[in-house]
Amino acid sequence: MTTLFLKNADVLVTMDADRREIKDGGLVVRDNVIQAVGTSHEVEAWLAGQPDALPPDRTINAGGTVVLPGLINCHHHLYQTLTRTVGTGGGMVLFDWLKTLYPIWAEMDSEAVHVSAKVGLSEMVLSGATTVADHLYLFPNGATLDDEIRAAQEVRVRFHPTRGSMSLGESQGGLPPDRVCDSEDHILKDSQRVIERFHDPEPYSMLRIALAPCSPFSVTTDLMRESAELARHYPLVNLHTHLAETKDEDRFCLEMFGMRPVEYAESVDWLGEDVWFAHMVHPNQAEIKQLGHTHTGICHCPTSNMILASGIAPIREMLDNRVRVALGVDGSASNDGNHMLGEARQAMLLQRVGWPGFESRADRLSAREALELATRGGAQVLRRDDIGSLEPGKAADFVAFRIDDLTHAGGLSDPVATLVTCTPSRVWLSVINGRIIVEDSELQALDLGSLIERHNQISRGMLERAGVG
Ligand code: ZN
């Protein structure tokens, strides 16, 4: 058993039921579980009162930092780090952007998925994420979900890979080219395989699978239904897809199914506490209420919604209607970053802007509410009661950001808010499942130089083979 004692945090943000923020905060971890949280003095006294009363194996002085529960990213496409900036520099809307990128993504292989996941996850961890949900929905040239799972195990991040799929190609009225789609039979068989091989429903699990047909415009109705049926055979296998992202999607669903996106989801049994949708930019009032009543989860991806001009998701209205809301970076080719704290800042900023039907309102989302989406919100959406807050019995996932630096100078009247009102910075410390992953702002176990070099070679090769750039 190893004991880690963190003390002297300027503020320790618990995100517990009372949203306690503890000045001069500390905590104790044994192995992978938090044992005590309080002021440094209280936690030291707790340690001294233990029967063994042994000195901790490791003591970390977190003076000059704010400590938070590890951030939780609930929507991502790690493989897209290979095609950052394609289409986003000049600006494209979702459907045009996808049609530009599908042929490039078709050039991926197993190594491309592995290396890009490692790059994206490294960047995520350095930005404060300790749990990442990823949506991989095309598997060309022998790539499998296993490739990104291996990357997550190497980076040692808590991982919720979602086995994505596309089965509705152009020839059947879908958006993607047929060659990046797959047969329903193979999709379901492989979904079952990855659940049975990797899914761990136990507390403190480092890996849980979800099933994730890509979107209404790229999978068949049958596959939506059958994926839900399959997932519900297993404990805590969630369901995930993109929904109500753009007005184009509204039009597609009305033409193809005669229904709006949320109505369509209901028709295929895709509303409920085991479902979370990325985006939900265009729900109407009745649909927001329905998402709240059915306890369906939403992952807000503000940067992606801005870069592709998809619109502004009514997050305030969803929160007021008790919809569970998480935060995701999406991308990485529609962001094009992997910065989780940065995404919390974007969420806060974007909600304050007015848009048709909504007045500008500076108090529509506060800095603390944005941080809550990225912690408690994410845990609820992933149906996890062991992460998202710092309390005894929770998994030892926490991060510390320095606030005694240039970026935060003058912002110390509110050290917590300053993390998102000022420029989001790199994490100083990250502990995941009790293990120190980042210290002094550096990943402890990875050589980023050679990883980035290989990643850029692979990216260049894919673009060349696809005849781009
Ligand atoms: Zn997405």
XYZ file of C-alpha atoms and ligand atoms in Angstrom:
470
model
C 0.000 0.000 0.000
C 1.315 3.449 -0.890
C 0.211 6.703 0.699
C 0.312 10.083 -0.992
C -0.207 13.280 1.000
C -0.922 16.535 -0.802
C -0.926 19.701 1.289
C -0.893 23.520 1.213
C -3.090 23.939 -1.895
C -4.156 27.606 -1.983
C -7.651 26.282 -2.646
C -8.850 22.702 -2.947
C -12.099 22.564 -4.908
C -14.012 19.482 -3.776
C -17.080 19.681 -6.109
C -18.821 17.693 -3.349
C -22.564 18.062 -2.650
C -21.900 21.337 -0.775
C -19.373 22.537 -3.371
C -16.827 23.108 -0.566
C -13.711 25.046 -1.479
C -11.041 24.521 1.150
C -8.327 27.115 1.700
C -4.923 25.657 2.533
C -6.372 22.339 1.392
C -4.956 18.854 1.506
C -5.863 15.258 0.860
C -4.570 11.761 1.476
C -4.626 8.918 -1.014
C -4.011 5.261 -0.326
C -3.289 3.285 -3.452
C -5.962 4.539 -5.834
C -8.597 5.877 -3.427
C -8.972 9.191 -1.576
C -9.023 8.639 2.184
C -9.264 12.125 3.664
C -9.947 15.672 2.438
C -9.743 18.895 4.470
C -7.373 21.658 5.466
C -3.709 20.636 5.442
C -3.815 20.654 9.226
C -6.922 18.444 9.442
C -5.531 15.961 6.971
C -2.173 15.822 8.763
C -4.012 15.141 12.023
C -6.015 12.406 10.270
C -2.764 10.796 9.103
C -1.246 10.935 12.583
C -4.364 9.278 14.014
C -4.127 6.199 11.794
C -3.240 2.919 13.549
C -0.023 2.480 11.561
C 0.768 6.255 11.644
C 3.535 5.700 9.111
C 4.917 8.690 7.225
C 3.400 9.002 3.730
C 5.391 7.486 0.877
C 5.128 10.784 -0.948
C 4.278 14.310 0.231
C 3.486 17.001 -2.336
C 3.560 20.669 -1.424
C 0.857 22.221 -3.605
C 1.398 25.805 -2.423
C 0.650 28.308 -5.221
C -1.905 26.030 -6.887
C -5.620 25.321 -7.100
C -6.454 21.627 -6.825
C -9.498 20.281 -8.677
C -11.068 16.891 -9.307
C -9.571 15.552 -12.542
C -11.417 16.953 -15.539
C -13.653 14.620 -17.560
C -13.851 14.910 -21.338
C -17.042 13.268 -22.617
C -16.706 13.608 -26.379
C -13.677 13.290 -28.590
C -12.307 11.773 -31.800
C -8.659 11.284 -30.953
C -7.772 10.087 -34.457
C -8.605 13.543 -35.786
C -5.375 14.950 -34.354
C -3.974 13.591 -37.649
C -6.018 16.066 -39.689
C -6.045 19.207 -37.603
C -6.725 22.430 -39.467
C -7.947 20.702 -42.658
C -11.067 22.678 -43.538
C -11.174 24.696 -40.334
C -8.663 27.369 -41.365
C -10.789 28.686 -44.189
C -14.039 27.608 -42.562
C -16.551 24.901 -43.527
C -19.903 23.757 -42.152
C -20.223 20.228 -40.766
C -21.461 18.306 -43.810
C -18.887 19.894 -46.190
C -16.142 19.435 -43.611
C -17.025 15.738 -43.168
C -17.127 15.117 -46.924
C -13.664 16.692 -47.243
C -12.232 14.586 -44.443
C -13.784 11.116 -44.944
C -11.396 10.235 -47.826
C -8.360 11.293 -45.757
C -9.514 9.334 -42.712
C -9.987 6.313 -45.000
C -6.174 6.227 -45.206
C -5.742 5.476 -41.484
C -4.490 2.171 -40.208
C -3.883 0.521 -36.883
C -0.685 2.458 -36.154
C -2.336 5.764 -37.107
C -5.127 5.152 -34.580
C -2.642 4.169 -31.882
C -0.210 7.050 -32.387
C -2.902 9.727 -32.767
C -4.690 8.506 -29.642
C -1.434 8.731 -27.729
C -0.818 12.278 -28.973
C -4.371 13.406 -28.250
C -4.468 11.775 -24.819
C -1.101 13.272 -23.842
C -2.394 16.709 -24.739
C -5.641 16.059 -22.870
C -3.835 14.976 -19.703
C -1.574 18.036 -19.795
C -4.705 20.206 -19.941
C -6.229 18.657 -16.803
C -8.235 15.699 -18.119
C -7.992 12.482 -16.128
C -10.932 10.697 -17.798
C -11.534 10.739 -21.545
C -14.417 9.344 -23.585
C -13.475 8.835 -27.220
C -15.678 8.148 -30.224
C -13.929 6.090 -32.903
C -16.359 5.327 -35.732
C -14.301 4.265 -38.734
C -11.915 1.350 -38.871
C -10.092 1.330 -42.210
C -7.145 -0.887 -43.117
C -7.387 -3.210 -40.135
C -7.716 -0.531 -37.414
C -9.659 -1.575 -34.309
C -10.798 -0.034 -31.046
C -8.000 -2.038 -29.409
C -5.458 0.342 -30.981
C -6.653 3.345 -28.997
C -7.223 1.289 -25.868
C -3.545 0.342 -25.965
C -2.666 4.053 -26.218
C -4.818 4.932 -23.187
C -3.158 2.187 -21.173
C 0.252 3.567 -22.113
C -0.721 7.132 -21.163
C -2.489 5.697 -18.053
C -5.607 7.785 -18.396
C -9.077 6.636 -17.308
C -10.733 5.745 -20.579
C -14.264 5.391 -21.941
C -13.746 4.379 -25.571
C -16.974 4.196 -27.529
C -17.206 1.626 -30.307
C -18.524 3.833 -33.080
C -19.928 2.760 -36.417
C -21.171 3.922 -39.812
C -23.483 1.724 -41.881
C -25.457 4.190 -44.025
C -23.296 5.043 -47.031
C -23.931 7.421 -49.890
C -25.572 4.728 -52.014
C -28.305 4.353 -49.357
C -28.865 8.078 -48.851
C -26.282 8.577 -46.078
C -23.492 11.156 -45.987
C -20.238 9.091 -45.842
C -18.765 7.259 -48.849
C -19.633 3.550 -48.827
C -15.987 2.545 -48.434
C -15.751 3.933 -44.862
C -18.989 2.173 -43.825
C -19.279 -1.344 -42.479
C -21.866 -4.124 -42.415
C -24.247 -4.192 -39.474
C -23.392 -7.781 -38.786
C -19.684 -7.039 -38.406
C -20.336 -3.879 -36.341
C -22.496 -5.756 -33.834
C -20.096 -8.698 -33.585
C -17.127 -6.412 -32.977
C -19.138 -4.338 -30.474
C -19.865 -7.480 -28.504
C -16.216 -8.525 -28.739
C -14.861 -5.261 -27.303
C -17.449 -5.201 -24.502
C -16.601 -8.750 -23.474
C -12.874 -8.234 -23.805
C -12.409 -4.794 -22.221
C -15.464 -3.462 -20.356
C -14.957 -3.230 -16.603
C -18.116 -2.147 -14.714
C -16.469 -2.344 -11.269
C -15.825 0.749 -9.097
C -12.597 2.615 -9.952
C -12.669 1.021 -13.396
C -10.021 2.392 -15.756
C -11.915 1.271 -18.850
C -15.567 1.153 -19.802
C -16.947 0.640 -23.285
C -19.959 2.394 -24.802
C -21.633 1.729 -28.154
C -21.800 4.683 -30.485
C -23.401 4.584 -33.943
C -22.058 7.795 -35.419
C -25.074 9.992 -36.287
C -28.548 9.835 -37.837
C -27.036 10.590 -41.235
C -24.466 7.783 -41.183
C -26.178 4.751 -39.596
C -29.383 2.846 -40.274
C -32.392 2.773 -37.980
C -31.866 -0.955 -37.436
C -28.330 -0.421 -36.214
C -29.486 2.231 -33.733
C -32.038 -0.211 -32.303
C -29.761 -3.223 -32.258
C -26.854 -1.329 -30.681
C -29.152 -0.217 -27.841
C -30.390 -3.750 -27.363
C -26.851 -5.139 -27.249
C -25.531 -2.485 -24.829
C -28.410 -3.106 -22.429
C -27.375 -6.727 -21.999
C -24.349 -5.564 -20.013
C -24.019 -3.489 -16.812
C -23.013 0.160 -17.352
C -22.420 -0.100 -21.082
C -23.690 3.323 -22.178
C -24.907 4.563 -25.552
C -23.510 7.572 -27.345
C -24.038 9.415 -30.640
C -24.002 12.869 -32.214
C -27.449 14.457 -32.172
C -29.088 17.761 -33.104
C -25.728 19.230 -34.058
C -26.751 21.364 -37.054
C -29.791 22.706 -38.900
C -28.681 20.518 -41.834
C -29.163 17.491 -39.586
C -32.676 18.692 -38.658
C -33.489 18.859 -42.375
C -31.898 15.458 -43.065
C -33.916 13.784 -40.277
C -37.172 15.371 -41.420
C -36.576 14.244 -45.002
C -35.205 10.768 -44.212
C -37.309 9.767 -41.194
C -40.097 12.359 -41.114
C -38.984 13.292 -37.589
C -36.801 15.805 -35.778
C -33.574 14.363 -34.284
C -34.808 13.974 -30.684
C -38.063 12.449 -31.920
C -36.019 10.044 -34.019
C -33.895 9.110 -30.995
C -37.045 8.379 -29.010
C -38.384 6.217 -31.852
C -35.302 3.960 -31.689
C -35.355 3.744 -27.869
C -32.422 6.124 -27.448
C -33.572 8.347 -24.574
C -32.654 7.473 -21.001
C -29.997 7.587 -18.337
C -27.689 5.240 -20.259
C -27.619 7.569 -23.291
C -25.548 10.676 -23.887
C -25.615 12.838 -26.991
C -22.796 15.027 -28.258
C -23.808 18.605 -29.136
C -27.613 19.048 -28.849
C -27.320 22.509 -30.379
C -30.850 22.729 -31.764
C -33.429 21.253 -29.375
C -36.746 23.059 -28.940
C -38.264 23.778 -25.521
C -40.355 20.593 -25.452
C -37.294 18.509 -26.373
C -35.232 20.105 -23.601
C -37.919 19.119 -21.103
C -38.033 15.617 -22.540
C -34.243 15.248 -22.173
C -34.602 16.311 -18.535
C -37.495 13.935 -17.771
C -35.769 10.984 -19.365
C -32.412 11.752 -17.617
C -30.664 11.714 -20.966
C -27.118 13.127 -20.934
C -25.663 15.831 -23.176
C -22.056 16.613 -23.980
C -21.549 20.259 -24.858
C -18.711 20.935 -27.341
C -18.550 24.723 -27.650
C -15.376 25.125 -29.726
C -16.508 22.649 -32.363
C -19.932 24.311 -32.518
C -18.204 27.630 -33.168
C -15.551 26.481 -35.635
C -18.130 24.685 -37.829
C -20.704 27.457 -37.320
C -23.191 24.874 -35.970
C -24.764 27.271 -33.463
C -24.979 27.757 -29.694
C -26.371 24.959 -27.533
C -28.886 26.218 -24.942
C -26.901 24.883 -21.997
C -28.432 27.224 -19.383
C -31.920 26.111 -20.371
C -30.863 22.460 -20.223
C -29.353 22.875 -16.754
C -32.500 24.672 -15.574
C -34.519 21.691 -16.832
C -32.317 19.219 -14.947
C -30.664 17.821 -18.061
C -27.340 16.169 -17.205
C -24.680 18.169 -19.069
C -21.010 17.312 -19.572
C -18.257 18.964 -21.553
C -16.187 17.694 -24.477
C -13.454 19.040 -26.728
C -14.770 17.112 -29.759
C -12.329 17.199 -32.661
C -9.492 17.251 -32.771
C -10.069 18.368 -36.343
C -13.006 20.554 -35.372
C -11.457 22.283 -32.401
C -8.413 21.870 -33.237
C -7.126 21.568 -29.710
C -7.292 19.043 -26.918
C -7.485 21.469 -23.996
C -10.056 20.529 -21.395
C -9.648 23.582 -19.187
C -9.749 25.694 -22.350
C -13.048 24.049 -23.259
C -14.518 25.034 -19.884
C -13.535 28.614 -20.674
C -15.153 28.380 -24.132
C -18.370 27.040 -22.571
C -18.486 29.965 -20.153
C -17.834 32.529 -22.896
C -20.192 31.107 -25.489
C -23.203 30.874 -23.166
C -22.942 34.594 -22.447
C -23.350 35.544 -26.106
C -26.861 36.169 -27.413
C -28.373 34.425 -30.420
C -31.812 34.321 -32.010
C -34.337 33.579 -29.282
C -31.850 34.213 -26.463
C -30.696 37.545 -25.094
C -27.040 38.148 -24.267
C -26.633 37.459 -20.561
C -23.337 37.829 -18.731
C -24.533 35.569 -15.907
C -25.791 32.718 -18.089
C -22.837 30.522 -17.103
C -20.301 31.315 -14.380
C -16.679 30.180 -14.209
C -17.575 27.746 -11.420
C -20.496 26.319 -13.368
C -18.184 25.762 -16.342
C -15.756 23.866 -14.080
C -18.671 21.874 -12.699
C -19.662 20.717 -16.199
C -16.076 19.496 -16.650
C -16.048 17.511 -13.374
C -19.330 16.513 -11.681
C -21.234 16.954 -14.938
C -18.982 14.535 -16.790
C -19.130 11.924 -14.030
C -22.940 11.999 -14.041
C -23.170 11.705 -17.803
C -20.826 8.697 -17.811
C -22.849 7.199 -14.919
C -19.869 7.161 -12.588
C -20.214 7.804 -8.877
C -16.508 7.273 -8.165
C -15.057 10.310 -9.995
C -15.916 14.003 -10.467
C -15.416 15.184 -6.878
C -12.753 15.019 -4.173
C -14.190 13.083 -1.235
C -13.162 10.060 0.837
C -13.961 6.893 -1.081
C -13.663 8.478 -4.524
C -11.005 7.519 -7.052
C -7.744 9.411 -6.633
C -8.043 11.533 -9.789
C -7.018 15.136 -9.204
C -5.107 17.937 -10.860
C -3.359 21.111 -9.719
C -2.926 24.295 -11.738
C -0.397 26.956 -10.705
C -1.869 30.382 -9.996
C 1.346 32.085 -8.841
C 2.543 32.583 -12.414
C 2.438 35.281 -15.079
C -0.902 34.136 -16.522
C -2.781 34.571 -13.249
C -0.968 37.620 -11.856
C -3.594 40.008 -10.512
C -6.339 37.365 -10.558
C -5.909 36.034 -7.047
C -9.001 37.716 -5.603
C -10.755 34.580 -6.879
C -8.206 31.813 -7.427
C -10.835 29.319 -8.648
C -12.515 31.553 -11.227
C -9.144 32.780 -12.468
C -8.461 29.311 -13.912
C -11.043 29.975 -16.630
C -11.331 33.756 -16.768
C -7.580 33.983 -17.492
C -5.794 32.077 -20.261
C -6.106 28.347 -19.551
C -2.746 26.861 -18.695
C -1.021 23.515 -18.589
C -1.604 21.367 -15.545
C 1.194 21.378 -12.960
C 0.276 18.064 -11.347
C -1.986 15.252 -12.471
C -2.726 12.162 -10.424
C -4.829 9.460 -12.063
C -5.990 6.427 -10.093
C -3.431 7.293 -7.412
C -0.490 7.460 -9.790
C 1.424 10.665 -10.576
C 1.125 11.124 -14.355
C 2.219 14.764 -14.643
C 4.648 16.494 -12.330
C 6.161 19.960 -12.801
C 3.960 20.197 -15.916
C 5.728 17.260 -17.615
C 4.370 13.832 -18.487
C 6.428 11.399 -16.450
C 6.493 8.356 -18.694
C 6.358 9.499 -22.317
C 8.851 10.788 -24.856
C 6.723 13.342 -26.665
C 9.429 14.299 -29.181
C 9.566 10.974 -31.019
C 5.791 10.550 -30.695
C 5.088 13.895 -32.370
C 7.588 13.160 -35.129
C 5.962 9.827 -35.979
C 2.490 11.391 -35.733
C 3.421 14.061 -38.276
C 4.896 11.450 -40.649
C 1.673 9.448 -40.513
C -0.436 12.566 -41.008
C 1.637 13.626 -44.030
C 1.362 10.153 -45.563
C -2.425 10.084 -45.211
C -2.811 13.515 -46.807
C -0.504 12.538 -49.680
C -2.311 9.253 -50.363
C -5.652 11.084 -50.318
C -4.257 13.659 -52.745
C -4.519 16.587 -50.331
C -1.768 19.091 -49.537
Zn -17.939 14.567 -32.590
